[in-house]
JSON list of C-alpha atoms and ligand atoms in Angstrom, two decimals:
[
{"chain": "A", "resi": 1, "resn": "MET", "atom": "CA", "xyz": [-22.59, -20.13, -3.37]},
{"chain": "A", "resi": 2, "resn": "GLU", "atom": "CA", "xyz": [-19.71, -20.05, -0.97]},
{"chain": "A", "resi": 3, "resn": "VAL", "atom": "CA", "xyz": [-20.73, -18.91, 2.50]},
{"chain": "A", "resi": 4, "resn": "LYS", "atom": "CA", "xyz": [-18.08, -18.18, 5.07]},
{"chain": "A", "resi": 5, "resn": "LEU", "atom": "CA", "xyz": [-17.73, -16.92, 8.60]},
{"chain": "A", "resi": 6, "resn": "THR", "atom": "CA", "xyz": [-15.42, -13.93, 8.55]},
{"chain": "A", "resi": 7, "resn": "ASN", "atom": "CA", "xyz": [-14.04, -11.77, 11.31]},
{"chain": "A", "resi": 8, "resn": "LEU", "atom": "CA", "xyz": [-14.29, -8.42, 9.58]},
{"chain": "A", "resi": 9, "resn": "MET", "atom": "CA", "xyz": [-11.99, -6.88, 12.14]},
{"chain": "A", "resi": 10, "resn": "GLU", "atom": "CA", "xyz": [-9.23, -9.25, 11.09]},
{"chain": "A", "resi": 11, "resn": "THR", "atom": "CA", "xyz": [-9.54, -8.25, 7.45]},
{"chain": "A", "resi": 12, "resn": "LEU", "atom": "CA", "xyz": [-9.75, -4.61, 8.40]},
{"chain": "A", "resi": 13, "resn": "VAL", "atom": "CA", "xyz": [-6.73, -4.64, 10.68]},
{"chain": "A", "resi": 14, "resn": "GLN", "atom": "CA", "xyz": [-4.59, -6.27, 8.01]},
{"chain": "A", "resi": 15, "resn": "LEU", "atom": "CA", "xyz": [-5.69, -3.75, 5.41]},
{"chain": "A", "resi": 16, "resn": "LYS", "atom": "CA", "xyz": [-5.05, -0.88, 7.80]},
{"chain": "A", "resi": 17, "resn": "LEU", "atom": "CA", "xyz": [-1.67, -2.28, 8.77]},
{"chain": "A", "resi": 18, "resn": "ASP", "atom": "CA", "xyz": [-0.62, -2.39, 5.11]},
{"chain": "A", "resi": 19, "resn": "GLU", "atom": "CA", "xyz": [-1.74, 1.19, 4.78]},
{"chain": "A", "resi": 20, "resn": "VAL", "atom": "CA", "xyz": [0.13, 2.61, 7.78]},
{"chain": "A", "resi": 21, "resn": "ILE", "atom": "CA", "xyz": [3.12, 0.30, 8.21]},
{"chain": "A", "resi": 22, "resn": "ASP", "atom": "CA", "xyz": [5.45, 2.77, 6.52]},
{"chain": "A", "resi": 23, "resn": "SER", "atom": "CA", "xyz": [4.67, 5.39, 9.13]},
{"chain": "A", "resi": 24, "resn": "LEU", "atom": "CA", "xyz": [4.96, 3.00, 12.08]},
{"chain": "A", "resi": 25, "resn": "GLY", "atom": "CA", "xyz": [8.75, 2.98, 11.93]},
{"chain": "A", "resi": 26, "resn": "CYS", "atom": "CA", "xyz": [8.97, -0.71, 12.75]},
{"chain": "A", "resi": 27, "resn": "CYS", "atom": "CA", "xyz": [10.30, -3.80, 11.07]},
{"chain": "A", "resi": 28, "resn": "LYS", "atom": "CA", "xyz": [8.11, -4.86, 8.17]},
{"chain": "A", "resi": 29, "resn": "CYS", "atom": "CA", "xyz": [8.90, -8.56, 7.97]},
{"chain": "A", "resi": 30, "resn": "GLU", "atom": "CA", "xyz": [6.04, -11.05, 7.96]},
{"chain": "A", "resi": 31, "resn": "LYS", "atom": "CA", "xyz": [6.61, -12.08, 11.58]},
{"chain": "A", "resi": 32, "resn": "CYS", "atom": "CA", "xyz": [6.55, -8.55, 12.93]},
{"chain": "A", "resi": 33, "resn": "ARG", "atom": "CA", "xyz": [3.49, -7.66, 10.85]},
{"chain": "A", "resi": 34, "resn": "MET", "atom": "CA", "xyz": [1.66, -10.66, 12.25]},
{"chain": "A", "resi": 35, "resn": "ASP", "atom": "CA", "xyz": [2.76, -9.78, 15.78]},
{"chain": "A", "resi": 36, "resn": "ILE", "atom": "CA", "xyz": [1.38, -6.27, 15.38]},
{"chain": "A", "resi": 37, "resn": "ALA", "atom": "CA", "xyz": [-1.83, -7.57, 13.83]},
{"chain": "A", "resi": 38, "resn": "SER", "atom": "CA", "xyz": [-2.39, -10.07, 16.63]},
{"chain": "A", "resi": 39, "resn": "TYR", "atom": "CA", "xyz": [-1.67, -7.44, 19.26]},
{"chain": "A", "resi": 40, "resn": "ALA", "atom": "CA", "xyz": [-4.27, -5.19, 17.67]},
{"chain": "A", "resi": 41, "resn": "LEU", "atom": "CA", "xyz": [-6.83, -7.94, 17.19]},
{"chain": "A", "resi": 42, "resn": "ASN", "atom": "CA", "xyz": [-6.62, -9.00, 20.82]},
{"chain": "A", "resi": 43, "resn": "ARG", "atom": "CA", "xyz": [-7.60, -5.49, 21.80]},
{"chain": "A", "resi": 44, "resn": "LEU", "atom": "CA", "xyz": [-10.32, -4.81, 19.26]},
{"chain": "A", "resi": 45, "resn": "PRO", "atom": "CA", "xyz": [-13.79, -6.33, 19.28]},
{"chain": "A", "resi": 46, "resn": "GLN", "atom": "CA", "xyz": [-14.44, -9.33, 17.07]},
{"chain": "A", "resi": 47, "resn": "LYS", "atom": "CA", "xyz": [-16.85, -8.63, 14.26]},
{"chain": "A", "resi": 48, "resn": "TYR", "atom": "CA", "xyz": [-17.99, -11.92, 12.83]},
{"chain": "A", "resi": 49, "resn": "VAL", "atom": "CA", "xyz": [-20.36, -11.87, 9.91]},
{"chain": "A", "resi": 50, "resn": "VAL", "atom": "CA", "xyz": [-21.62, -14.42, 7.48]},
{"chain": "A", "resi": 51, "resn": "THR", "atom": "CA", "xyz": [-20.37, -13.48, 4.08]},
{"chain": "A", "resi": 52, "resn": "THR", "atom": "CA", "xyz": [-20.81, -14.68, 0.58]},
{"chain": "A", "resi": 53, "resn": "LYS", "atom": "CA", "xyz": [-18.25, -13.95, -2.05]},
{"chain": "A", "resi": 54, "resn": "GLY", "atom": "CA", "xyz": [-17.98, -10.22, -2.69]},
{"chain": "A", "resi": 55, "resn": "THR", "atom": "CA", "xyz": [-20.09, -9.01, 0.22]},
{"chain": "A", "resi": 56, "resn": "VAL", "atom": "CA", "xyz": [-17.20, -8.44, 2.60]},
{"chain": "A", "resi": 57, "resn": "PHE", "atom": "CA", "xyz": [-16.00, -5.16, 1.22]},
{"chain": "A", "resi": 58, "resn": "SER", "atom": "CA", "xyz": [-19.29, -3.32, 1.44]},
{"chain": "A", "resi": 59, "resn": "LYS", "atom": "CA", "xyz": [-19.43, -4.13, 5.14]},
{"chain": "A", "resi": 60, "resn": "LEU", "atom": "CA", "xyz": [-15.80, -3.14, 5.64]},
{"chain": "A", "resi": 61, "resn": "ASP", "atom": "CA", "xyz": [-16.41, 0.50, 4.76]},
{"chain": "A", "resi": 62, "resn": "THR", "atom": "CA", "xyz": [-18.81, 1.11, 7.60]},
{"chain": "A", "resi": 63, "resn": "LEU", "atom": "CA", "xyz": [-16.67, -0.69, 10.13]},
{"chain": "A", "resi": 64, "resn": "SER", "atom": "CA", "xyz": [-13.55, 1.04, 8.92]},
{"chain": "A", "resi": 65, "resn": "ILE", "atom": "CA", "xyz": [-14.99, 4.48, 9.64]},
{"chain": "A", "resi": 66, "resn": "GLN", "atom": "CA", "xyz": [-16.33, 3.37, 13.00]},
{"chain": "A", "resi": 67, "resn": "TYR", "atom": "CA", "xyz": [-13.07, 1.88, 14.26]},
{"chain": "A", "resi": 68, "resn": "GLU", "atom": "CA", "xyz": [-10.49, 3.99, 12.42]},
{"chain": "A", "resi": 69, "resn": "THR", "atom": "CA", "xyz": [-9.16, 5.71, 15.56]},
{"chain": "A", "resi": 70, "resn": "ASP", "atom": "CA", "xyz": [-9.16, 2.58, 17.72]},
{"chain": "A", "resi": 71, "resn": "MET", "atom": "CA", "xyz": [-7.33, 0.61, 15.06]},
{"chain": "A", "resi": 72, "resn": "LEU", "atom": "CA", "xyz": [-4.68, 3.25, 14.57]},
{"chain": "A", "resi": 73, "resn": "ASN", "atom": "CA", "xyz": [-4.11, 3.49, 18.32]},
{"chain": "A", "resi": 74, "resn": "VAL", "atom": "CA", "xyz": [-3.57, -0.22, 18.84]},
{"chain": "A", "resi": 75, "resn": "LEU", "atom": "CA", "xyz": [-1.51, -0.57, 15.68]},
{"chain": "A", "resi": 76, "resn": "PHE", "atom": "CA", "xyz": [0.85, 2.13, 16.90]},
{"chain": "A", "resi": 77, "resn": "GLN", "atom": "CA", "xyz": [1.04, 0.54, 20.36]},
{"chain": "A", "resi": 78, "resn": "GLY", "atom": "CA", "xyz": [1.65, -2.86, 18.82]},
{"chain": "A", "resi": 79, "resn": "ALA", "atom": "CA", "xyz": [4.36, -1.53, 16.52]},
{"chain": "A", "resi": 80, "resn": "LYS", "atom": "CA", "xyz": [6.11, 0.10, 19.46]},
{"chain": "A", "resi": 81, "resn": "LEU", "atom": "CA", "xyz": [6.10, -3.12, 21.49]},
{"chain": "A", "resi": 82, "resn": "VAL", "atom": "CA", "xyz": [7.22, -5.23, 18.55]},
{"chain": "A", "resi": 83, "resn": "SER", "atom": "CA", "xyz": [10.05, -2.80, 17.79]},
{"chain": "A", "resi": 84, "resn": "GLU", "atom": "CA", "xyz": [11.26, -3.02, 21.36]},
{"chain": "A", "resi": 85, "resn": "ASN", "atom": "CA", "xyz": [11.00, -6.77, 21.47]},
{"chain": "A", "resi": 86, "resn": "PRO", "atom": "CA", "xyz": [10.98, -8.26, 17.97]},
{"chain": "A", "resi": 87, "resn": "HIS", "atom": "CA", "xyz": [10.44, -11.99, 17.57]},
{"chain": "A", "resi": 88, "resn": "HIS", "atom": "CA", "xyz": [11.70, -12.27, 14.02]},
{"chain": "A", "resi": 89, "resn": "ASP", "atom": "CA", "xyz": [15.03, -13.76, 15.12]},
{"chain": "A", "resi": 90, "resn": "ASP", "atom": "CA", "xyz": [13.16, -17.00, 15.76]},
{"chain": "A", "resi": 91, "resn": "PHE", "atom": "CA", "xyz": [12.46, -17.22, 12.06]},
{"chain": "A", "resi": 92, "resn": "ASP", "atom": "CA", "xyz": [14.40, -17.20, 8.86]},
{"chain": "A", "resi": 93, "resn": "SER", "atom": "CA", "xyz": [13.61, -13.95, 7.15]},
{"chain": "A", "resi": 94, "resn": "ASP", "atom": "CA", "xyz": [15.17, -11.53, 4.75]},
{"chain": "A", "resi": 95, "resn": "ASN", "atom": "CA", "xyz": [15.02, -8.77, 7.31]},
{"chain": "A", "resi": 96, "resn": "THR", "atom": "CA", "xyz": [18.32, -7.25, 8.35]},
{"chain": "B", "resi": 1, "resn": "LIG", "atom": "ZN1", "xyz": [10.73, -8.28, 11.85]}
]
């Protein structure tokens, strides 16, 4: 059985970002998404767990409810900063 160390917060932030990115009003290219995610993750607690295949999602639910407000706050802050100072020009992207 495959056993992995997973930062649940990382998974959660990426899921949440997908969910709310349309309402953030920021660029949605890969670089900007990652910038927002890293901003958020640097401000949220790490939540490492040992997972086996399929066990991640049951743990995510609990954590999602617990950190919903915190995640949304930092995602909005991150989106604002990234919009003001986007780094995507450093990369080739299809963003215009
Ligand atoms: Zn961008």
